[in-house]
Structure formats: C-alpha cells, structure tokens
Amino acid sequence: MKTLTIIKPDDWHLHLREGLVLKNIIHFTSEFFGRAVVMPNTKTPITSIERARYYKKSIVEALPESSKFEPLMTIYLTDDTDKEELINGFKNNIFFAAKLYPANATTNSSYGVKKIENLYKIFESMQDNGMPLLIHGEVTDSEVDVFDREEVFIDKELSQITKRFPKLKIVLEHITTSYAVDFVQENNIGATITPHHLHINRNAMFFGGLNSDFYCLPVAKRENNRLSLRRAATSGKKCFFLGTDSAPHLRKWKAFCGCAGIFNSPVAIESYLTVFEEEDALDNFEKFASLNGPNFYNISPNLEKLKLVSRPNKVKEFIDVVEDENIVGQIKPFHAGEILRWQVEGIVN
Ligand code: NCD
Ligand code: ZN
C-alpha cells in the first residue's frame, strides 16, 4: 500500500456559508486543513470589520471541539469600500486579504465592483501596506462569451492592474485557462487551482442532459485548458497553490436555479492526489498543497503532518444537512458515487 506524508495543507479559497450549512460542512475542511481563506460572499457580504468579526466568531463556534483550524477572513470590495476600514482591518489582523468580485460575476456578487478603476486608490494603499488582493477574474459584459470571460478580464483589467501596481500581491483565483497559466507566470502573481478544473472540461455539463452539478464559475473550459492547468498545478512552481473553491449549494437550490458552485471539500485532498498520481508528480503534491501558499503569503507552513494512503475510497452520493438530528437538506459532493484511489488517513505528529 502506497502512503504519503506531507505537511498539513491549507485551502487558499473556500466558501463556508453561514448557519446550518456552515455547521454541517466545516468539519470537512477543519479536520485536515490548517487554515483556509474564507470567501466573503455570504448573503449579506462581509464588507466591514464588524461583519468579519461576527462571521469569524460564527465559524469558530461551528468548529468541532479542540479544533486548531484557523479561518483567514477576507473583505468584499465594493464601490463604496472605505480605505481606512480596509487598511485598519488588515493591520489589526482582522482581514487577511481583500476579494474583488466584478459585479454579478458569480454567486452572491451583486454588491461587487462596477468599475474597477474606481478602486485604484484602494489598490495603491493595499500595495503600500502589503495587503493581498484576491481576484475573481471574469468580465461580466453580456456581449462577451461566457467561455472567454477570463481571458478578456486578463486583457482588459488584470494587465492594467499588474502594470500600475507591480508590487501589489495579487492572486488570480480558480484559474481555468492556459492563458491564465501563462499570465500568472509571466507577471509574478499567484493563482489558486481547484480540483474540479483539473478533472473536468466543459463537456461535463452537457452529458445526460444539462447537468448543473458540474457548473461553477469560472466555468470549465476546453480540454486543452484542463491539461494546461494539470501541468501547472503538478509542476511544483511556487506561483500555483491549492484553493478548492468548494462552494456548497443545497440540492433543492441546484435543482431549482442551477446555481454555480461545486462542493468538493469532502474529497478535495483525494481529488487533487488522484491528479498528481496520474501526472506522475506525487513528489510535488506537498509544494502545491502545503508550501507554495504560505511562501506566497510570507507565513509559516503548518507544523502538523497529514498521512495519505492509496486505497479505494468510495465517495458518498450526498452529504446530509442535519438539524436536531433530522435531515433537512442534501448537498452533492464532487466525485459523488465514484471510487477514488486515495484516502486521508489522518494527522500525524
Ligand atoms: C462560488 C459560490 O457559490 O459562492 N461559486 C462558484 O461557482 N465558484 C462563487 C465563486 O467563487 O465564484
Ligand atoms: Zn469561490
């Protein structure tokens, strides 16, 4: 039986939601990840120090007893973001980073930024203070084809930002194209890569009828892009790191509106590992999962270790959302019903 022991990983892009869903899903991340960057696109977005404090408290309260997991909070940038509040929150360790959603680019992003140039003053302060900027990199103009939105964003917006703010610490989140892979490497920025974009291409959404289980934003692209993402993630290069973009949606909501988001946290590590094994790059997994992120953010890697074992691992069809011991909803995990080749054994010291 093959085994692998790595430094405990972190998840650099995660949606934890609130309330009952938060309480039911957080253990999937807190058990095996040291830290996670928590996205601020809650129903009422996290736009202030007060909201971030309150949200963090609810996350910590939802953690299993004696968990050492650390949520890293982000602020949701809007057209009205207050520079003082932003920088104060960063200096006082309330915000780990700021998240830029172009208005209406994705789930719960209607408060997002309408004109990115209006934030340039804010970017300048972030650059001066070393505050990271995390970007959902898609334009939202209805004339731009949904499959081209990442590339157009890079050309129209991101290339301007990197030119004007060469020292700003930028992460292009959940990249989906070989165009983004190249841009990240050439422009000295970071990028997170999700498990699902390493496994599926855009065909997945159209097999057996329209299938929103594989619909997320940015949407999966053509096969050549998936292959390029696999090469990038498994390369060990410092600019690419783990960010699941795990985004739970209750089954009934997926069925009702086909909302964007794939819930992968119950199988994220195993899902990535399958890819690294297929690419003959298991030796680089620790870099991607546990070292490159801390290196990018100038923080220490976790101290604990995680042991992984190669054995058949059947993924559940559904994850139940439970309230007072009653099942009140279900969420479909990525790889539902599949048998993966790896399993997390647990934390070792
Ligand atoms: C995310 C969500 O559901 O919050 N959805 C998604 O498709 N990835 C939002 C996001 O990161 O775009
Ligand atoms: Zn996301």
Short mmCIF file of C-alpha atoms and ligand atoms in Angstrom, two decimals:
data_model
loop_
_atom_site.label_atom_id
_atom_site.label_comp_id
_atom_site.label_asym_id
_atom_site.label_seq_id
_atom_site.Cartn_x
_atom_site.Cartn_y
_atom_site.Cartn_z
CA MET A 1 0.00 0.00 0.00
CA LYS A 2 1.44 3.35 -1.06
CA THR A 3 1.47 6.10 1.58
CA LEU A 4 2.45 9.74 1.53
CA THR A 5 3.07 12.05 4.48
CA ILE A 6 3.01 15.78 3.84
CA ILE A 7 2.91 18.97 5.86
CA LYS A 8 -0.74 19.70 6.70
CA PRO A 9 -2.25 21.64 3.79
CA ASP A 10 -4.18 24.92 3.70
CA ASP A 11 -7.12 25.85 1.49
CA TRP A 12 -6.48 29.27 -0.05
CA HIS A 13 -10.03 29.72 -1.41
CA LEU A 14 -13.09 28.37 0.36
CA HIS A 15 -16.81 29.12 0.74
CA LEU A 16 -18.08 28.19 4.18
CA ARG A 17 -21.56 29.79 4.01
CA GLU A 18 -23.46 30.52 7.23
CA GLY A 19 -25.90 29.00 9.72
CA LEU A 20 -26.90 25.39 9.30
CA VAL A 21 -24.85 24.75 6.17
CA LEU A 22 -21.72 26.15 7.84
CA LYS A 23 -22.30 23.94 10.90
CA ASN A 24 -22.75 20.85 8.76
CA ILE A 25 -19.82 21.29 6.39
CA ILE A 26 -16.99 22.98 8.25
CA HIS A 27 -15.54 19.75 9.64
CA PHE A 28 -14.69 18.57 6.11
CA THR A 29 -12.15 21.38 5.96
CA SER A 30 -11.17 21.84 9.60
CA GLU A 31 -10.20 18.19 10.04
CA PHE A 32 -7.38 18.08 7.52
CA PHE A 33 -6.51 21.69 6.63
CA GLY A 34 -4.61 24.04 8.94
CA ARG A 35 -6.07 27.27 7.58
CA ALA A 36 -8.47 28.43 4.91
CA VAL A 37 -9.07 31.76 3.22
CA VAL A 38 -12.79 32.26 3.74
CA MET A 39 -14.62 33.96 0.91
CA PRO A 40 -16.78 36.94 1.89
CA ASN A 41 -19.73 36.36 -0.50
CA THR A 42 -22.21 35.48 2.20
CA LYS A 43 -25.84 36.54 1.62
CA THR A 44 -25.01 39.85 3.21
CA PRO A 45 -21.40 40.22 2.13
CA ILE A 46 -18.53 40.78 4.55
CA THR A 47 -17.80 44.44 3.87
CA SER A 48 -16.65 45.72 7.25
CA ILE A 49 -14.54 44.89 10.29
CA GLU A 50 -17.68 44.35 12.31
CA ARG A 51 -19.13 41.82 9.86
CA ALA A 52 -15.82 39.98 9.53
CA ARG A 53 -15.52 39.69 13.31
CA TYR A 54 -19.06 38.40 13.61
CA TYR A 55 -18.60 35.93 10.75
CA LYS A 56 -15.32 34.66 12.14
CA LYS A 57 -16.92 34.14 15.53
CA SER A 58 -19.73 32.08 13.99
CA ILE A 59 -17.15 29.98 12.10
CA VAL A 60 -15.11 29.35 15.24
CA GLU A 61 -18.27 28.42 17.16
CA ALA A 62 -19.18 25.91 14.47
CA LEU A 63 -15.81 24.13 14.72
CA PRO A 64 -15.56 20.70 16.30
CA GLU A 65 -14.22 20.78 19.85
CA SER A 66 -10.46 21.32 20.24
CA SER A 67 -10.03 22.07 16.53
CA LYS A 68 -6.91 24.08 15.69
CA PHE A 69 -8.28 25.23 12.34
CA GLU A 70 -7.77 28.92 11.59
CA PRO A 71 -10.20 30.80 9.33
CA LEU A 72 -8.48 33.66 7.45
CA MET A 73 -11.06 36.34 6.80
CA THR A 74 -11.45 38.46 3.69
CA ILE A 75 -13.26 41.72 2.97
CA TYR A 76 -15.57 42.01 -0.01
CA LEU A 77 -14.62 45.07 -2.07
CA THR A 78 -17.48 47.25 -3.27
CA ASP A 79 -17.74 50.61 -5.00
CA ASP A 80 -18.05 52.11 -1.51
CA THR A 81 -15.22 50.34 0.32
CA ASP A 82 -13.69 52.62 2.92
CA LYS A 83 -9.89 52.73 2.61
CA GLU A 84 -9.33 53.36 6.33
CA GLU A 85 -11.55 50.46 7.34
CA LEU A 86 -9.79 48.17 4.85
CA ILE A 87 -6.25 49.01 5.92
CA ASN A 88 -7.16 49.14 9.62
CA GLY A 89 -8.71 45.71 9.37
CA PHE A 90 -5.61 44.39 7.64
CA LYS A 91 -3.18 45.96 10.13
CA ASN A 92 -5.18 44.55 13.03
CA ASN A 93 -5.23 41.04 11.57
CA ILE A 94 -8.98 41.01 11.01
CA PHE A 95 -8.67 40.84 7.23
CA PHE A 96 -6.12 38.53 5.70
CA ALA A 97 -6.85 39.83 2.19
CA ALA A 98 -9.42 41.70 0.09
CA LYS A 99 -11.60 39.99 -2.51
CA LEU A 100 -12.58 41.62 -5.77
CA TYR A 101 -15.76 40.37 -7.45
CA PRO A 102 -16.74 42.22 -10.60
CA ALA A 103 -20.45 42.98 -10.06
CA ASN A 104 -22.65 39.97 -10.87
CA ALA A 105 -19.75 37.75 -11.93
CA THR A 106 -20.83 34.84 -9.72
CA THR A 107 -22.93 33.61 -6.78
CA ASN A 108 -23.79 36.43 -4.33
CA SER A 109 -21.78 39.06 -6.17
CA SER A 110 -24.43 41.68 -6.85
CA TYR A 111 -22.67 44.07 -4.45
CA GLY A 112 -19.43 43.64 -6.42
CA VAL A 113 -17.42 46.35 -8.12
CA LYS A 114 -18.95 48.06 -11.17
CA LYS A 115 -15.89 49.94 -12.34
CA ILE A 116 -12.55 48.51 -11.26
CA GLU A 117 -10.65 51.72 -11.98
CA ASN A 118 -12.57 53.34 -9.14
CA LEU A 119 -10.63 51.09 -6.78
CA TYR A 120 -7.17 52.15 -7.96
CA LYS A 121 -6.68 54.41 -4.90
CA ILE A 122 -7.50 51.43 -2.73
CA PHE A 123 -5.10 49.19 -4.64
CA GLU A 124 -2.38 51.76 -4.05
CA SER A 125 -2.86 51.59 -0.28
CA MET A 126 -3.02 47.81 -0.41
CA GLN A 127 0.25 47.77 -2.32
CA ASP A 128 1.86 50.15 0.20
CA ASN A 129 0.68 48.04 3.13
CA GLY A 130 1.35 44.60 1.63
CA MET A 131 -2.33 43.61 1.70
CA PRO A 132 -3.12 40.81 -0.81
CA LEU A 133 -5.78 41.28 -3.49
CA LEU A 134 -7.72 38.15 -4.47
CA ILE A 135 -9.48 38.40 -7.81
CA HIS A 136 -12.43 36.65 -9.39
CA GLY A 137 -11.09 37.19 -12.87
CA GLU A 138 -14.05 37.40 -15.23
CA VAL A 139 -15.62 40.28 -17.10
CA THR A 140 -19.38 40.41 -16.93
CA ASP A 141 -20.36 42.25 -20.13
CA SER A 142 -23.18 40.29 -21.68
CA GLU A 143 -21.56 40.62 -25.14
CA VAL A 144 -18.56 38.57 -24.03
CA ASP A 145 -18.98 34.82 -24.44
CA VAL A 146 -19.10 33.08 -21.07
CA PHE A 147 -16.17 30.85 -22.07
CA ASP A 148 -13.99 33.89 -22.92
CA ARG A 149 -14.59 35.92 -19.78
CA GLU A 150 -11.36 35.03 -18.00
CA GLU A 151 -9.15 35.85 -20.98
CA VAL A 152 -10.94 39.13 -21.64
CA PHE A 153 -10.62 40.05 -17.96
CA ILE A 154 -6.88 39.41 -18.11
CA ASP A 155 -6.50 41.59 -21.20
CA LYS A 156 -8.81 44.42 -20.17
CA GLU A 157 -8.44 44.61 -16.39
CA LEU A 158 -5.74 42.47 -14.84
CA SER A 159 -2.97 43.52 -17.20
CA GLN A 160 -3.72 47.16 -16.28
CA ILE A 161 -3.68 46.37 -12.55
CA THR A 162 -0.36 44.49 -12.70
CA LYS A 163 1.16 47.29 -14.80
CA ARG A 164 0.07 50.08 -12.46
CA PHE A 165 0.71 48.20 -9.22
CA PRO A 166 3.72 45.99 -9.86
CA LYS A 167 4.29 45.34 -6.15
CA LEU A 168 0.67 44.56 -5.27
CA LYS A 169 0.32 40.98 -4.07
CA ILE A 170 -2.30 39.52 -6.40
CA VAL A 171 -3.89 36.08 -6.55
CA LEU A 172 -5.91 35.23 -9.62
CA GLU A 173 -8.42 32.80 -8.13
CA HIS A 174 -9.59 29.48 -9.55
CA ILE A 175 -7.86 29.84 -12.92
CA THR A 176 -9.40 27.91 -15.81
CA THR A 177 -7.36 28.67 -18.93
CA SER A 178 -3.88 28.14 -20.30
CA TYR A 179 -3.95 31.89 -20.99
CA ALA A 180 -4.21 32.49 -17.24
CA VAL A 181 -1.48 29.92 -16.51
CA ASP A 182 0.90 31.87 -18.78
CA PHE A 183 -0.13 35.28 -17.47
CA VAL A 184 0.39 34.27 -13.83
CA GLN A 185 3.91 33.01 -14.53
CA GLU A 186 4.91 36.00 -16.61
CA ASN A 187 3.59 38.61 -14.20
CA ASN A 188 4.82 37.47 -10.85
CA ILE A 189 1.40 36.92 -9.30
CA GLY A 190 -0.13 33.83 -7.64
CA ALA A 191 -3.02 31.59 -8.65
CA THR A 192 -5.24 29.02 -6.99
CA ILE A 193 -6.35 25.95 -8.91
CA THR A 194 -9.43 23.91 -7.95
CA PRO A 195 -9.76 20.11 -8.02
CA HIS A 196 -12.70 20.24 -10.40
CA HIS A 197 -10.90 22.26 -13.05
CA LEU A 198 -8.21 19.58 -13.04
CA HIS A 199 -10.76 16.81 -13.57
CA ILE A 200 -13.49 18.12 -15.85
CA ASN A 201 -13.72 20.08 -19.03
CA ARG A 202 -16.84 21.83 -20.32
CA ASN A 203 -18.29 18.60 -21.71
CA ALA A 204 -19.15 17.50 -18.17
CA MET A 205 -22.03 19.98 -18.01
CA PHE A 206 -23.72 18.52 -21.07
CA PHE A 207 -23.62 14.75 -20.51
CA GLY A 208 -27.00 13.07 -19.92
CA GLY A 209 -28.87 16.36 -20.17
CA LEU A 210 -27.88 19.71 -18.74
CA ASN A 211 -26.03 18.94 -15.53
CA SER A 212 -25.53 21.77 -13.07
CA ASP A 213 -23.51 19.52 -10.74
CA PHE A 214 -20.53 20.49 -12.86
CA TYR A 215 -21.45 24.12 -13.27
CA CYS A 216 -19.23 26.56 -11.44
CA LEU A 217 -17.74 29.95 -12.20
CA PRO A 218 -15.44 30.47 -13.91
CA VAL A 219 -16.98 27.74 -16.00
CA ALA A 220 -14.80 24.75 -17.02
CA LYS A 221 -13.27 25.28 -20.46
CA ARG A 222 -11.96 23.14 -23.35
CA GLU A 223 -9.76 20.11 -22.76
CA ASN A 224 -6.50 21.86 -23.76
CA ASN A 225 -7.05 24.25 -20.84
CA ARG A 226 -7.61 21.44 -18.38
CA LEU A 227 -4.35 19.82 -19.50
CA SER A 228 -2.51 23.08 -19.09
CA LEU A 229 -3.91 23.52 -15.55
CA ARG A 230 -2.80 19.97 -14.68
CA ARG A 231 0.74 20.75 -15.85
CA ALA A 232 0.76 23.99 -13.84
CA ALA A 233 -0.60 22.51 -10.61
CA THR A 234 1.69 19.48 -10.67
CA SER A 235 4.78 21.46 -11.75
CA GLY A 236 5.65 22.43 -8.18
CA LYS A 237 6.08 26.04 -9.34
CA LYS A 238 5.74 28.49 -6.48
CA CYS A 239 3.03 30.62 -8.07
CA PHE A 240 0.41 27.82 -8.13
CA PHE A 241 -1.30 26.66 -4.95
CA LEU A 242 -4.28 24.79 -3.58
CA GLY A 243 -7.62 26.58 -3.42
CA THR A 244 -10.64 24.31 -3.60
CA ASP A 245 -13.33 26.93 -4.28
CA SER A 246 -15.56 24.40 -2.54
CA ALA A 247 -18.98 26.06 -2.83
CA PRO A 248 -21.90 24.12 -1.31
CA HIS A 249 -25.41 24.63 -2.67
CA LEU A 250 -28.35 22.69 -1.29
CA ARG A 251 -29.69 20.13 -3.76
CA LYS A 252 -33.04 21.86 -3.96
CA TRP A 253 -31.39 25.13 -4.97
CA LYS A 254 -29.16 23.47 -7.56
CA ALA A 255 -32.25 21.78 -8.98
CA PHE A 256 -34.25 24.99 -8.89
CA CYS A 257 -31.82 27.50 -10.37
CA GLY A 258 -28.72 25.52 -11.42
CA CYS A 259 -26.63 27.90 -9.35
CA ALA A 260 -22.85 27.97 -9.87
CA GLY A 261 -20.61 26.18 -7.40
CA ILE A 262 -19.15 22.71 -6.81
CA PHE A 263 -18.89 21.28 -3.31
CA ASN A 264 -15.60 19.43 -3.15
CA SER A 265 -14.32 19.79 0.41
CA PRO A 266 -15.30 16.23 1.47
CA VAL A 267 -12.91 14.83 -1.17
CA ALA A 268 -10.63 17.71 -2.10
CA ILE A 269 -7.32 16.24 -0.98
CA GLU A 270 -8.06 12.84 -2.51
CA SER A 271 -9.25 14.50 -5.71
CA TYR A 272 -6.04 16.51 -6.10
CA LEU A 273 -3.92 13.48 -5.22
CA THR A 274 -5.50 11.43 -7.98
CA VAL A 275 -4.38 14.08 -10.44
CA PHE A 276 -0.84 14.25 -9.06
CA GLU A 277 -0.58 10.47 -9.28
CA GLU A 278 -1.88 10.41 -12.84
CA GLU A 279 0.65 13.08 -13.78
CA ASP A 280 3.42 11.14 -12.05
CA ALA A 281 4.05 14.11 -9.76
CA LEU A 282 3.27 12.89 -6.24
CA ASP A 283 6.60 14.39 -5.15
CA ASN A 284 5.26 17.86 -5.93
CA PHE A 285 1.99 17.50 -4.05
CA GLU A 286 3.32 18.93 -0.79
CA LYS A 287 4.56 22.05 -2.60
CA PHE A 288 1.16 22.69 -4.16
CA ALA A 289 -0.89 21.80 -1.08
CA SER A 290 1.23 22.97 1.84
CA LEU A 291 4.24 25.08 0.89
CA ASN A 292 3.60 27.36 -2.08
CA GLY A 293 0.67 29.17 -0.44
CA PRO A 294 2.48 30.02 2.82
CA ASN A 295 5.52 31.04 0.76
CA PHE A 296 3.42 33.39 -1.36
CA TYR A 297 1.76 34.96 1.69
CA ASN A 298 5.03 35.07 3.71
CA ILE A 299 3.71 32.94 6.55
CA SER A 300 4.98 29.70 8.03
CA PRO A 301 3.77 26.35 6.79
CA ASN A 302 1.72 24.30 9.27
CA LEU A 303 3.60 22.26 11.86
CA GLU A 304 1.48 19.10 11.80
CA LYS A 305 1.65 16.43 9.13
CA LEU A 306 -1.02 14.62 7.20
CA LYS A 307 -0.80 10.98 6.19
CA LEU A 308 -2.40 9.85 2.96
CA VAL A 309 -2.93 6.27 1.89
CA SER A 310 -3.56 4.77 -1.52
CA ARG A 311 -6.68 2.62 -1.10
CA PRO A 312 -10.14 2.57 -2.71
CA ASN A 313 -12.31 5.34 -1.32
CA LYS A 314 -15.99 5.39 -2.23
CA VAL A 315 -17.42 8.89 -2.27
CA LYS A 316 -20.90 9.42 -0.82
CA GLU A 317 -23.73 10.31 -3.22
CA PHE A 318 -24.95 13.06 -0.90
CA ILE A 319 -23.88 14.87 2.22
CA ASP A 320 -26.81 15.38 4.59
CA VAL A 321 -27.55 18.71 6.18
CA VAL A 322 -28.86 17.87 9.63
CA GLU A 323 -30.77 19.95 12.17
CA ASP A 324 -31.68 18.47 15.54
CA GLU A 325 -30.95 15.01 14.15
CA ASN A 326 -33.36 15.49 11.23
CA ILE A 327 -32.12 15.61 7.64
CA VAL A 328 -33.28 18.97 6.31
CA GLY A 329 -31.32 19.07 3.06
CA GLN A 330 -28.62 17.46 1.00
CA ILE A 331 -25.58 18.62 -0.92
CA LYS A 332 -23.98 16.64 -3.71
CA PRO A 333 -20.21 16.38 -3.36
CA PHE A 334 -17.80 16.40 -6.27
CA HIS A 335 -16.97 12.80 -7.38
CA ALA A 336 -20.30 11.61 -5.87
CA GLY A 337 -20.56 7.82 -6.17
CA GLU A 338 -17.06 7.43 -7.62
CA ILE A 339 -14.29 5.36 -6.13
CA LEU A 340 -11.15 7.44 -5.66
CA ARG A 341 -7.76 5.83 -5.25
CA TRP A 342 -6.60 7.81 -2.22
CA GLN A 343 -7.82 8.39 1.28
CA VAL A 344 -6.74 10.71 4.07
CA GLU A 345 -5.55 8.60 6.98
CA GLY A 346 -5.22 11.45 9.47
CA ILE A 347 -2.92 13.85 11.27
CA VAL A 348 0.42 12.54 12.44
CA ASN A 349 2.95 14.38 14.58
C1 NCD B 1 -18.99 30.35 -5.77
C2 NCD B 1 -20.13 30.31 -4.77
O1 NCD B 1 -21.07 29.52 -4.94
O2 NCD B 1 -20.09 31.07 -3.80
N1 NCD B 1 -19.41 29.70 -6.97
C3 NCD B 1 -18.61 29.17 -7.92
O3 NCD B 1 -19.14 28.74 -8.94
N2 NCD B 1 -17.32 29.09 -7.78
C4 NCD B 1 -18.55 31.74 -6.03
C5 NCD B 1 -17.26 31.89 -6.77
O4 NCD B 1 -16.17 31.65 -6.25
O5 NCD B 1 -17.30 32.24 -7.95
ZN ZN B 2 -15.03 30.88 -4.97
#
